[in-house]
Amino acid sequence: MKKLACLGLILGAGFVSGGCIDEPERRIDFACADREVFVNFVSPMMERRCGTLDCHGHDQRPMRLFGELGLRHPQELNQTGGDSTTARELDANYRSVCSIEPEKTTNVALDPGGQSVNKLYLVRKARGQERHKGGKVFDPFDDADRCVVGWLRSDNPRAIREACQAALNKLPDTVELPEAPAP
Amino acid sequence: MVRGKFVSRTTWLALAGLVMAAGWPACDYDPVIQEAIEDLPPEDPDGPSEFHRAGQSCVDCHSAYYGADPDLAIGGTVYEQQSNGSLDPVEGVFVTIFDSAGASQKACTNSAGNFFVRLEDWEDAKFPLAVQVGNRYMRSLIGRDRSCAGCHELATQTKVNIDPTVDPSTGQSRTSAGAILVERSTIPIEEQCGLNPASASSSTTTSTGSGMGGSGGMMGSGGSGGGS
């Protein structure tokens, strides 16, 4: 229980540093790729491609995602199809995606540009390489795949933005992602 | 002897019949769909027809799972909201569904606002799907649900009581997009159907290659979604 609470805390705080103050001897650090990049570029794409109400936009599904066009946060009063995705929802999405496989995700985050990203459930399930109720939804190296994989392995934010925007451009909704930060 | 054999055969048949009638627990028993079906209100007084169960999840029943005939690829109901909030069915508007492989289907709503595409007319729809009703476009995609009502759930008193986000008129909430709404007076002539003798009265038409989002398939290989 304590361990879980601790994990949530670290994930929420933005990682790598920080541990569980109560239990220094059982300290575990988890890392996940950049929060800003996720919130600005990756979440808008995943909300629309993965977070529909009949898929991960559902209270009872693993990797639950919230968003403007899907499930809304239970502690807020928004409606599906209403106001934009909120800060709390983006935060919940980040935790949700980062905590699927905390250890493996940490290893990927600590090895920028590495190949271990290809072993993550998140990537394998989307590619249909692992049992996935939604089947194959991304092809390796298509825009949506590059958007998620690029973020996980800490590629250049500009490249990530470009891939996420290209994936969004194929959807009926019109989304203009914010500019990537200057290098 | 012959008689004895006959009796045991009928007994066996009767037993089998009983078990089937009680709902044979098929291997792919789905508690989620089962519960959704059991929660539905009783059949319309006029009995089953293409006009029945407006606003409900058509394909939970019209599928291999429940076995209502015909099997449907897609089904739903379209409404117009009146100034007092009440929902009126909209008859005679085209619903167009675009799949990820560039194919599309059109269906026309009937006097209950219901429309559907038979599975035999669209067995290989590639999910996700995009949707247009008259002059309204859905911004989001359908990931796998073949019933519009899966996401466009209407309001019920129970839901209004437990969830403060539910709009008592449309049903829109934190988990539902609410009724599918159009405004009759703004629907362009080419999106009207059925009522106009010039347009075909058949309920569906198909086209391939127009696809959404212009060039190429909208999302790579497309998923394998679809109701169960």
Short mmCIF file of N, CA and C in Angstrom, two decimals, chain A residues 49 170-172, chain B residues 73-74 95-106 117 119 121-132 140-146 205-226:
data_model
loop_
_atom_site.label_atom_id
_atom_site.label_comp_id
_atom_site.label_asym_id
_atom_site.label_seq_id
_atom_site.Cartn_x
_atom_site.Cartn_y
_atom_site.Cartn_z
N ARG A 49 -6.66 8.66 -30.59
CA ARG A 49 -6.47 7.35 -31.22
C ARG A 49 -6.69 6.18 -30.27
N LYS A 170 -4.49 13.24 -39.80
CA LYS A 170 -5.29 12.24 -40.51
C LYS A 170 -6.66 12.05 -39.89
N LEU A 171 -6.91 12.73 -38.77
CA LEU A 171 -8.17 12.52 -38.06
C LEU A 171 -9.19 13.58 -38.43
N PRO A 172 -10.48 13.31 -38.19
CA PRO A 172 -11.49 14.30 -38.55
C PRO A 172 -11.40 15.58 -37.71
N ALA B 73 -23.94 -4.32 -39.10
CA ALA B 73 -22.56 -3.82 -39.06
C ALA B 73 -22.52 -2.57 -38.19
N ILE B 74 -23.59 -1.78 -38.26
CA ILE B 74 -23.68 -0.49 -37.57
C ILE B 74 -25.16 -0.21 -37.32
N VAL B 95 -26.85 9.07 -42.95
CA VAL B 95 -25.73 8.84 -42.03
C VAL B 95 -24.65 8.20 -42.87
N THR B 96 -23.46 8.79 -42.90
CA THR B 96 -22.37 8.24 -43.70
C THR B 96 -21.26 7.78 -42.77
N ILE B 97 -20.80 6.57 -42.99
CA ILE B 97 -19.75 6.01 -42.14
C ILE B 97 -18.55 5.70 -43.03
N PHE B 98 -17.38 6.21 -42.60
CA PHE B 98 -16.14 6.04 -43.37
C PHE B 98 -15.23 5.09 -42.62
N ASP B 99 -14.70 4.09 -43.31
CA ASP B 99 -13.77 3.21 -42.59
C ASP B 99 -12.33 3.60 -42.90
N SER B 100 -11.38 2.88 -42.27
CA SER B 100 -9.96 3.24 -42.38
C SER B 100 -9.33 2.76 -43.67
N ALA B 101 -10.08 1.96 -44.44
CA ALA B 101 -9.51 1.46 -45.69
C ALA B 101 -10.03 2.27 -46.87
N GLY B 102 -10.78 3.34 -46.60
CA GLY B 102 -11.27 4.18 -47.69
C GLY B 102 -12.67 3.81 -48.16
N ALA B 103 -13.31 2.84 -47.55
CA ALA B 103 -14.68 2.47 -47.94
C ALA B 103 -15.66 3.28 -47.10
N SER B 104 -16.88 3.43 -47.62
CA SER B 104 -17.90 4.11 -46.82
C SER B 104 -19.26 3.53 -47.12
N GLN B 105 -20.21 3.77 -46.23
CA GLN B 105 -21.58 3.30 -46.39
C GLN B 105 -22.50 4.44 -45.99
N LYS B 106 -23.63 4.53 -46.67
CA LYS B 106 -24.64 5.52 -46.31
C LYS B 106 -25.89 4.78 -45.87
N VAL B 117 -26.84 -0.48 -40.98
CA VAL B 117 -26.21 -1.11 -42.14
C VAL B 117 -26.11 -2.58 -41.79
N LEU B 119 -24.82 -6.36 -41.68
CA LEU B 119 -23.47 -6.93 -41.70
C LEU B 119 -23.16 -7.52 -43.07
N ASP B 121 -23.91 -6.45 -45.81
CA ASP B 121 -23.54 -5.38 -46.73
C ASP B 121 -22.17 -4.77 -46.42
N TRP B 122 -21.64 -5.08 -45.24
CA TRP B 122 -20.35 -4.48 -44.86
C TRP B 122 -19.63 -5.37 -43.88
N GLU B 123 -19.18 -6.52 -44.36
CA GLU B 123 -18.55 -7.48 -43.46
C GLU B 123 -17.15 -7.08 -43.07
N ASP B 124 -16.50 -6.30 -43.94
CA ASP B 124 -15.07 -6.06 -43.71
C ASP B 124 -14.76 -4.61 -43.36
N ALA B 125 -15.69 -3.93 -42.69
CA ALA B 125 -15.42 -2.54 -42.29
C ALA B 125 -14.16 -2.51 -41.44
N LYS B 126 -13.22 -1.64 -41.82
CA LYS B 126 -11.95 -1.54 -41.09
C LYS B 126 -12.03 -0.41 -40.07
N PHE B 127 -11.94 -0.78 -38.81
CA PHE B 127 -11.96 0.21 -37.75
C PHE B 127 -10.58 0.86 -37.64
N PRO B 128 -10.47 2.07 -37.09
CA PRO B 128 -11.54 2.94 -36.61
C PRO B 128 -12.38 3.54 -37.74
N LEU B 129 -13.58 4.01 -37.36
CA LEU B 129 -14.51 4.60 -38.32
C LEU B 129 -14.71 6.08 -38.01
N ALA B 130 -15.05 6.83 -39.05
CA ALA B 130 -15.44 8.23 -38.85
C ALA B 130 -16.89 8.37 -39.33
N VAL B 131 -17.58 9.39 -38.85
CA VAL B 131 -19.01 9.48 -39.07
C VAL B 131 -19.47 10.90 -39.44
N GLN B 132 -20.45 10.93 -40.33
CA GLN B 132 -21.11 12.19 -40.68
C GLN B 132 -22.62 11.94 -40.65
N SER B 140 -14.52 12.88 -33.19
CA SER B 140 -13.76 11.73 -32.70
C SER B 140 -14.00 10.51 -33.59
N LEU B 141 -13.35 9.41 -33.24
CA LEU B 141 -13.45 8.19 -34.04
C LEU B 141 -14.20 7.11 -33.27
N ILE B 142 -14.72 6.14 -34.00
CA ILE B 142 -15.24 4.94 -33.37
C ILE B 142 -14.12 3.93 -33.34
N GLY B 143 -13.72 3.52 -32.16
CA GLY B 143 -12.62 2.55 -32.04
C GLY B 143 -13.07 1.13 -32.34
N ARG B 144 -14.19 0.71 -31.73
CA ARG B 144 -14.63 -0.66 -31.96
C ARG B 144 -16.11 -0.91 -31.78
N ASP B 145 -16.86 0.06 -31.24
CA ASP B 145 -18.27 -0.18 -30.95
C ASP B 145 -19.12 0.02 -32.21
N ARG B 146 -19.91 -0.99 -32.55
CA ARG B 146 -20.76 -0.92 -33.74
C ARG B 146 -22.10 -0.25 -33.46
N THR B 205 -26.26 2.51 -49.29
CA THR B 205 -25.49 2.55 -50.52
C THR B 205 -24.02 2.47 -50.14
N THR B 206 -23.23 1.99 -51.04
CA THR B 206 -21.81 1.79 -50.71
C THR B 206 -20.94 2.58 -51.66
N SER B 207 -19.79 2.97 -51.18
CA SER B 207 -18.79 3.46 -52.10
C SER B 207 -17.43 3.12 -51.55
N THR B 208 -16.48 3.04 -52.43
CA THR B 208 -15.13 2.69 -52.00
C THR B 208 -14.18 3.70 -52.58
N GLY B 209 -13.17 4.03 -51.82
CA GLY B 209 -12.10 4.85 -52.38
C GLY B 209 -12.17 6.31 -52.00
N SER B 210 -13.33 6.78 -51.52
CA SER B 210 -13.39 8.20 -51.17
C SER B 210 -12.69 8.43 -49.84
N GLY B 211 -12.91 7.54 -48.91
CA GLY B 211 -12.21 7.60 -47.63
C GLY B 211 -12.24 8.96 -46.97
N MET B 212 -11.86 9.00 -45.72
CA MET B 212 -11.79 10.28 -45.03
C MET B 212 -10.37 10.76 -45.05
N GLY B 213 -10.17 12.03 -44.79
CA GLY B 213 -8.82 12.55 -44.63
C GLY B 213 -8.04 12.53 -45.93
N GLY B 214 -8.74 12.44 -47.06
CA GLY B 214 -8.06 12.54 -48.35
C GLY B 214 -7.18 11.35 -48.64
N SER B 215 -5.90 11.60 -48.77
CA SER B 215 -4.98 10.60 -49.29
C SER B 215 -4.81 9.38 -48.42
N GLY B 216 -4.75 8.25 -49.05
CA GLY B 216 -4.41 7.00 -48.37
C GLY B 216 -5.33 6.66 -47.23
N GLY B 217 -5.14 5.53 -46.66
CA GLY B 217 -5.94 5.12 -45.51
C GLY B 217 -5.68 6.09 -44.38
N MET B 218 -6.69 6.31 -43.53
CA MET B 218 -6.51 7.33 -42.51
C MET B 218 -5.52 6.91 -41.45
N MET B 219 -5.50 5.63 -41.12
CA MET B 219 -4.59 5.24 -40.05
C MET B 219 -3.89 3.93 -40.31
N GLY B 220 -2.96 3.99 -41.18
CA GLY B 220 -2.16 2.80 -41.43
C GLY B 220 -3.04 1.62 -41.74
N SER B 221 -2.75 0.53 -41.08
CA SER B 221 -3.40 -0.71 -41.41
C SER B 221 -4.81 -0.80 -40.86
N GLY B 222 -5.16 0.10 -39.97
CA GLY B 222 -6.48 0.02 -39.37
C GLY B 222 -6.51 -1.07 -38.32
N GLY B 223 -7.39 -0.89 -37.39
CA GLY B 223 -7.47 -1.84 -36.30
C GLY B 223 -8.30 -3.04 -36.69
N SER B 224 -8.51 -3.90 -35.74
CA SER B 224 -9.32 -5.07 -36.01
C SER B 224 -10.59 -5.00 -35.17
N GLY B 225 -10.91 -3.82 -34.67
CA GLY B 225 -12.00 -3.64 -33.71
C GLY B 225 -13.30 -4.29 -34.10
N GLY B 226 -14.35 -3.73 -33.62
CA GLY B 226 -15.65 -4.30 -33.92
C GLY B 226 -16.24 -4.88 -32.66
#
